[in-house]
Coordinates of C-alpha atoms in Angstrom, one line a residue:
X276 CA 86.5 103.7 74.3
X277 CA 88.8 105.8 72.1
X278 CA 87.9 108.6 70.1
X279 CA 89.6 111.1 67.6
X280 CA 90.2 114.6 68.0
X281 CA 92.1 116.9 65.8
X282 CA 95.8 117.8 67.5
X283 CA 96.9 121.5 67.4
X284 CA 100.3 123.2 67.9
X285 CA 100.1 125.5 70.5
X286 CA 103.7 127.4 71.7
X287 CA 104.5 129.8 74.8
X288 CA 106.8 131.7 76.0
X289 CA 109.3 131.1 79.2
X290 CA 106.8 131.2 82.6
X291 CA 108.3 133.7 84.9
X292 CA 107.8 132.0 88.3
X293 CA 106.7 128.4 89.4
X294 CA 103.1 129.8 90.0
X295 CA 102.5 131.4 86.6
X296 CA 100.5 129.9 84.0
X297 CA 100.4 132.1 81.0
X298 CA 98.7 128.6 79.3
X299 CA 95.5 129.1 81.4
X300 CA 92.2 129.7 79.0
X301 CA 91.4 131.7 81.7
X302 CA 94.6 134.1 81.3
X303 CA 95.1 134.4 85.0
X304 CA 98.9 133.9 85.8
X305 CA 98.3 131.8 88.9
X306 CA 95.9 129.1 87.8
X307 CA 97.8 125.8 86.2
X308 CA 96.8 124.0 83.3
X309 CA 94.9 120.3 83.7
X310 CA 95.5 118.0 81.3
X311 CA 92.2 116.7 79.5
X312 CA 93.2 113.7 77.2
X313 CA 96.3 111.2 76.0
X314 CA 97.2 110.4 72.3
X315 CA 98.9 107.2 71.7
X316 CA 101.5 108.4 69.1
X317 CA 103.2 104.6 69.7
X318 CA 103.8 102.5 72.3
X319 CA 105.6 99.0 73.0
X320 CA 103.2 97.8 75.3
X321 CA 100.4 95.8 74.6
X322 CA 98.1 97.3 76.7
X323 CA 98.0 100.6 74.5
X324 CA 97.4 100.7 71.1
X325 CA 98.9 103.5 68.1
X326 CA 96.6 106.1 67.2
X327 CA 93.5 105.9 70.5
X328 CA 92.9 108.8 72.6
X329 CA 91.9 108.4 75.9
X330 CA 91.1 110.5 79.1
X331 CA 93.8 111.9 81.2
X332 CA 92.9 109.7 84.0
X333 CA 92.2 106.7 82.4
X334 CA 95.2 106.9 80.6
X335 CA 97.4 107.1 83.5
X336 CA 96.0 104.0 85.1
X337 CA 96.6 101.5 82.0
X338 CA 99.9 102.8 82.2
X339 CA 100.9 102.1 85.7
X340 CA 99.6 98.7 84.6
X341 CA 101.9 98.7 81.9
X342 CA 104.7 100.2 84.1
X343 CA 103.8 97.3 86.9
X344 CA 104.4 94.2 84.1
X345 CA 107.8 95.2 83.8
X346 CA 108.9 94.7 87.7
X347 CA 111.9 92.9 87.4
X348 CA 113.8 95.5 84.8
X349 CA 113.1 96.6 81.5
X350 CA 110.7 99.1 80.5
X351 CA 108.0 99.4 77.3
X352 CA 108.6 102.9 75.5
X353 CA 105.7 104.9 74.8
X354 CA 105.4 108.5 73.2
X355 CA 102.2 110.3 73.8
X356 CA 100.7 114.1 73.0
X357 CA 99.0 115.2 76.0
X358 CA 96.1 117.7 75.4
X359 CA 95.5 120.1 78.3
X360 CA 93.3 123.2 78.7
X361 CA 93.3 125.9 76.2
X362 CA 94.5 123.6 73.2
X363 CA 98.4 123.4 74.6
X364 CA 99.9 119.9 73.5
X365 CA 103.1 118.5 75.2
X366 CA 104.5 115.2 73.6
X367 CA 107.2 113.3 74.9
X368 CA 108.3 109.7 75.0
X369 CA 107.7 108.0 78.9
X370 CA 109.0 104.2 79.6
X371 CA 106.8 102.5 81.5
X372 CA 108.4 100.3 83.8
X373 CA 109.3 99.8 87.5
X374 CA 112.9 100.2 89.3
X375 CA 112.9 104.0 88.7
X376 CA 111.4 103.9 85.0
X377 CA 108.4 106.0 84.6
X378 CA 104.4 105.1 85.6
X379 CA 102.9 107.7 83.4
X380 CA 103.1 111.0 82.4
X381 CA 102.5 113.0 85.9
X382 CA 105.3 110.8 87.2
X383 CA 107.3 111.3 84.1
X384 CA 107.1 115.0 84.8
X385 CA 107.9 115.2 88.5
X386 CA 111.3 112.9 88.1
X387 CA 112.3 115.6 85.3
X388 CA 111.3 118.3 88.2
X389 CA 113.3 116.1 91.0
X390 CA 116.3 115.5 89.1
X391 CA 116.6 118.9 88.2
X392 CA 115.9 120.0 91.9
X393 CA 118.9 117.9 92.6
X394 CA 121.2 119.4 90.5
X395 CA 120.8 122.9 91.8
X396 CA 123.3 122.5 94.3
X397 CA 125.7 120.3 92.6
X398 CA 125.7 121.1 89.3
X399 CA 124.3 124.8 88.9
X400 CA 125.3 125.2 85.1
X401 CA 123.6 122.5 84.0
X402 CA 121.4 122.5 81.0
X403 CA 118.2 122.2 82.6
X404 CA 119.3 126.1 84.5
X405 CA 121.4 127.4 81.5
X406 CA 120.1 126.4 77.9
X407 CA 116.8 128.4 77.0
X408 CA 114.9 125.1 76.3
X409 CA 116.2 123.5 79.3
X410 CA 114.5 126.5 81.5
X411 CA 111.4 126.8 79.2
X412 CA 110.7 122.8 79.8
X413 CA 110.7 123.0 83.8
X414 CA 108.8 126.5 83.7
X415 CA 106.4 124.3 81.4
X416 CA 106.3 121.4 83.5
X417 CA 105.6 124.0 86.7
X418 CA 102.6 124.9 85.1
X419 CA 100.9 121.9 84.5
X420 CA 97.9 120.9 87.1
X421 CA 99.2 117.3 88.7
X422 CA 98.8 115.3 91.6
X423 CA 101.6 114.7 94.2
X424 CA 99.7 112.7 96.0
X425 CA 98.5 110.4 93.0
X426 CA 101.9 109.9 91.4
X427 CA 103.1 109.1 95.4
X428 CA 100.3 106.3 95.3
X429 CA 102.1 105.0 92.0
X430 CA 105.1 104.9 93.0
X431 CA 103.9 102.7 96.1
X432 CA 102.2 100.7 94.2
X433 CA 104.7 99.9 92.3
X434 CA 107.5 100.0 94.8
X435 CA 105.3 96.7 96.1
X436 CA 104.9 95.0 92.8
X437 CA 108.5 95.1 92.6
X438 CA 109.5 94.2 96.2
X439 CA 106.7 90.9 95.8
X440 CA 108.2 90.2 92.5
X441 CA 111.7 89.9 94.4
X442 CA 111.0 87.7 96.9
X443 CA 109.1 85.3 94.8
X444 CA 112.3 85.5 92.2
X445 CA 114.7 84.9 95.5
X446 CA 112.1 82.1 96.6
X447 CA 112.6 80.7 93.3
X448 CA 116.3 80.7 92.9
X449 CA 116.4 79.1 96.6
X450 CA 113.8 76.5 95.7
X451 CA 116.4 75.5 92.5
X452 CA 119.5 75.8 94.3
X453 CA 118.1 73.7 97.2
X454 CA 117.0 71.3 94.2
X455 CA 120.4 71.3 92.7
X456 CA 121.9 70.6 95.9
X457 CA 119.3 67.5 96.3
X458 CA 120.3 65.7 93.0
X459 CA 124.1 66.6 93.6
X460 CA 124.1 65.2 97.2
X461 CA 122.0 61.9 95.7
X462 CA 124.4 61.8 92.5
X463 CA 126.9 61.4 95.3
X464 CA 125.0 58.9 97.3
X465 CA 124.5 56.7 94.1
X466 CA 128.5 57.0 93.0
X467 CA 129.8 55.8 96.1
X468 CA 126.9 52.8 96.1
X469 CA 128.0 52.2 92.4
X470 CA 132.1 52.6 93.6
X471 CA 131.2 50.3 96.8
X472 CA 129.8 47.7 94.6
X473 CA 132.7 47.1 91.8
X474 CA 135.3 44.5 91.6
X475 CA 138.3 45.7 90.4
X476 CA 140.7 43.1 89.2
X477 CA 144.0 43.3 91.8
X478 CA 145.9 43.2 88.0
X479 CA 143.9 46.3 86.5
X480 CA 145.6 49.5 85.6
X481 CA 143.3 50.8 83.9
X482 CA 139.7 51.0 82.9
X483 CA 138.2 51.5 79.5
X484 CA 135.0 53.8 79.8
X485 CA 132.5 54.8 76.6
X486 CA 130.6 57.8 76.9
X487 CA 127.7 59.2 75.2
X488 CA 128.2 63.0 74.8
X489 CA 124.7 65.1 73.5
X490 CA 124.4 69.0 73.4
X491 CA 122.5 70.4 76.5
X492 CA 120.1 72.9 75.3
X493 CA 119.1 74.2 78.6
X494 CA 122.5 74.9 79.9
X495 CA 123.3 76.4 76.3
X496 CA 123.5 80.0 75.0
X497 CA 123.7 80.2 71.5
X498 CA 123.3 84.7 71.8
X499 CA 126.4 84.8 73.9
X500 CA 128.2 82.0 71.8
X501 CA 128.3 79.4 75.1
X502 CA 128.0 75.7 74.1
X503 CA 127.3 73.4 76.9
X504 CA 127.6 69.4 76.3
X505 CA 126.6 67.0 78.6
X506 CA 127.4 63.1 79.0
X507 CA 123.9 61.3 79.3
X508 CA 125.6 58.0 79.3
X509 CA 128.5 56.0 80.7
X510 CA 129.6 52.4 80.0
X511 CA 132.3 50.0 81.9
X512 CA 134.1 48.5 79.3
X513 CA 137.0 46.3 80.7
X514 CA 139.6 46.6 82.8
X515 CA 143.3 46.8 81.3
X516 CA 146.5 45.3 82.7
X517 CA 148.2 47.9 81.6
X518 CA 148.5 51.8 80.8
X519 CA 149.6 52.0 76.9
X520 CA 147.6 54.1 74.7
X521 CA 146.5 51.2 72.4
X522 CA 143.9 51.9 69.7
X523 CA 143.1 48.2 69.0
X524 CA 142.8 47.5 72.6
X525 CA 140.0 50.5 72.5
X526 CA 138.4 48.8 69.6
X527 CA 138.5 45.6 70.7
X528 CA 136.5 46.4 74.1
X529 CA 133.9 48.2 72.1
X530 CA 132.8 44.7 71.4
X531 CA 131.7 44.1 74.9
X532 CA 128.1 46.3 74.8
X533 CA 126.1 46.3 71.7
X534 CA 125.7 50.4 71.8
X535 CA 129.5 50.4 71.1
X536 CA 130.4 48.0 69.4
X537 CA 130.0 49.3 66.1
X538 CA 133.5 51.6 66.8
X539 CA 135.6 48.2 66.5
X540 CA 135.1 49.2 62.3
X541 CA 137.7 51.6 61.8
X542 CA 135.5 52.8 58.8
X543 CA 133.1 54.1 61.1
X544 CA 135.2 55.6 64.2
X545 CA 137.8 58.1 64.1
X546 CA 141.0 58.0 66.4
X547 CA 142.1 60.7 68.0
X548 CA 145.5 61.4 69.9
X549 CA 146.2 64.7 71.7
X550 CA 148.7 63.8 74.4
X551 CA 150.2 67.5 74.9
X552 CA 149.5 70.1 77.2
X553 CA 146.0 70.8 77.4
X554 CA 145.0 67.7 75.4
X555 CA 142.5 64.7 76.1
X556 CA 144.9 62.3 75.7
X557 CA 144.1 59.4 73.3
X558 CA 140.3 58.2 73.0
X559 CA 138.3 56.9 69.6
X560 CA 134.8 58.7 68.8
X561 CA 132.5 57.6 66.2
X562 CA 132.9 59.2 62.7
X563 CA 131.9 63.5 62.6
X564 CA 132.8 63.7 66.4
X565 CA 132.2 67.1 67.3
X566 CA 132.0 67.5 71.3
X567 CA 128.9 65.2 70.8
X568 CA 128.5 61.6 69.9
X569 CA 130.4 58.0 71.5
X570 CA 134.0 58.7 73.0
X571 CA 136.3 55.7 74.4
X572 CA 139.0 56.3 76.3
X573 CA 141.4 55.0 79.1
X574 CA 140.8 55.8 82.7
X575 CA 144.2 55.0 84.3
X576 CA 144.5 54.5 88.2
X577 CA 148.0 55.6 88.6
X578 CA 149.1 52.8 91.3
X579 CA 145.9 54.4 93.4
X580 CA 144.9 51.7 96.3
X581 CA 141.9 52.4 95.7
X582 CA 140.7 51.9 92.3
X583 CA 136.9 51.8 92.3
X584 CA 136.9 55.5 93.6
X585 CA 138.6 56.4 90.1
X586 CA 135.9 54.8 87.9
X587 CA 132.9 56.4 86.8
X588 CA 129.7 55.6 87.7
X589 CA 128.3 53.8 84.4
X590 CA 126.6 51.0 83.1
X591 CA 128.7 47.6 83.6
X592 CA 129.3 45.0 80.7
X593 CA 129.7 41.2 80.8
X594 CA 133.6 41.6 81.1
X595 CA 133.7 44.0 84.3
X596 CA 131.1 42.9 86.2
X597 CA 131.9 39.3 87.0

């Protein structure tokens, strides 16, 4: 359970060596400090709430479970006031995550002491070896009473959470590609079936093909401003003899499938002609086309032998499937 206490400021001057403690009740200058208790200042994770005080220990294992529910990336920020021996407070902010974030605040302290280790041979004038608070904060964190061998246990601990949570996420993505790869390979299967089965007029040019556009919400992004549509349905409307871009030809075979045949009423369909570069050509969409909605347009076989493999797979009307 959390309790209260009162917090008190406490401030010291620069230790002198790695093994001098002048924070020790005790005043010896070789003993370290232990830390006795954790105060929540704030924290983004759930699992520890503003304002409660808990033991040192107890502390540190709710946050390695905090650190371990961020094992993918990302990491819950958390500033604490640690209470050692003696009344000496140190507050900081720790993020508790995985992937070389922070499990608590004994880790949080030997990665400052690592990185700066590191530095000492690369970059000697760095702030850690040259600013005043820079050399007070490692002195500090050199006298604090820690466990090596607790914050090693961590890090393994979390260095499997991480490397399970990977191969589950790579088991995943395998399982959807092989998936994908099913319903392509059987999209295939069913075109050529479809293609194999059509009758295309000797005389036909062309085809005339409706389809039903809706927005995929899945596939959409709406944060990074990508919009993805996707045609749920395809109809076969007729065949033409011919390859002119005719608007009451278009209208006319609307009248072959009930779905579509509403678009014949040029008060209720919109034509559209954008044969340039980059265009779609001429097709007719139902009135407020926006990327969604009914679009007819001309398939055209080009003198293509053949034909069938040029028409989408699609529903068949009376007038293309006899």
């Amino acid at each position: 359970m959390s309790q209260s206490c009162p917090l008190h400021t406490h401030s010291t001057k620069v230790a002198k060596a790695s093994n001098v403690s002048p924070l020790h009740p005790s005043g010896s200058t070789t003993m370290k400090v232990a830390p006795l208790s954790v105060f929540v200042n704030w924290s983004e994770s759930t699992r520890l709430q503003e304002g409660e005080e808990l033991e040192f220990d107890a502390f540190e294992a709710i946050a390695l479970n905090a650190a371990l529910d961020n094992p993918l990336g990302g990491y819950d920020k958390t500033e604490v006031t640690v209470k050692f021996e003696g009344g000496h407070e140190h507050r900081c902010r720790i993020d508790l995550g995985c992937g070389g974030n922070e499990a608590g605040f004994a880790d949080h302290c030997f990665r400052i002491l690592e990185y700066a280790q590191s530095l000492k041979a690369s970059e000697p004038h760095h702030w850690y070896f040259t600013n005043p608070q820079g050399k007070e904060l490692i002195a500090l964190l050199k006298s604090y009473r820690l466990s090596r061998q607790k914050v090693a246990s961590m890090r393994q601990v979390i260095f499997e959470k991480v490397r399970l949570a990977k191969e589950h996420q790579d088991a995943e993505k395998q399982a959807k590609l092989a998936q994908q790869k099913a319903a392509h390979d059987l999209c295939i299967q069913q075109q050529k079936e479809f293609q194999d089965s059509l009758c295309v007029p000797e005389w036909a040019q062309s085809v005339i093909v409706a389809r039903f556009t809706e927005y995929d919400e899945v596939q959409s992004d709406p944060y990074a401003d990508y919009h993805q549509c996707s045609t749920t349905r395809t109809i076969i409307l007729a065949w033409s003899k011919h390859q002119r871009r005719l608007f009451p030809e278009l209208r006319k075979a609307c009248l072959n499938h009930e779905d579509t045949a509403f678009l014949h009423d040029k008060t209720q369909s919109e034509e559209h002609r954008e044969n340039y570069s980059m265009g779609k050509g001429s097709y007719l969409t139902n009135k407020g086309y926006c990327r969604c909605g009914w679009e007819v347009q001309k398939v055209f076989f080009w003198g293509n032998t053949n034909k069938a493999a040029l028409v989408p797979m699609g529903e068949l009307t009376h007038s293309t499937c006899s």
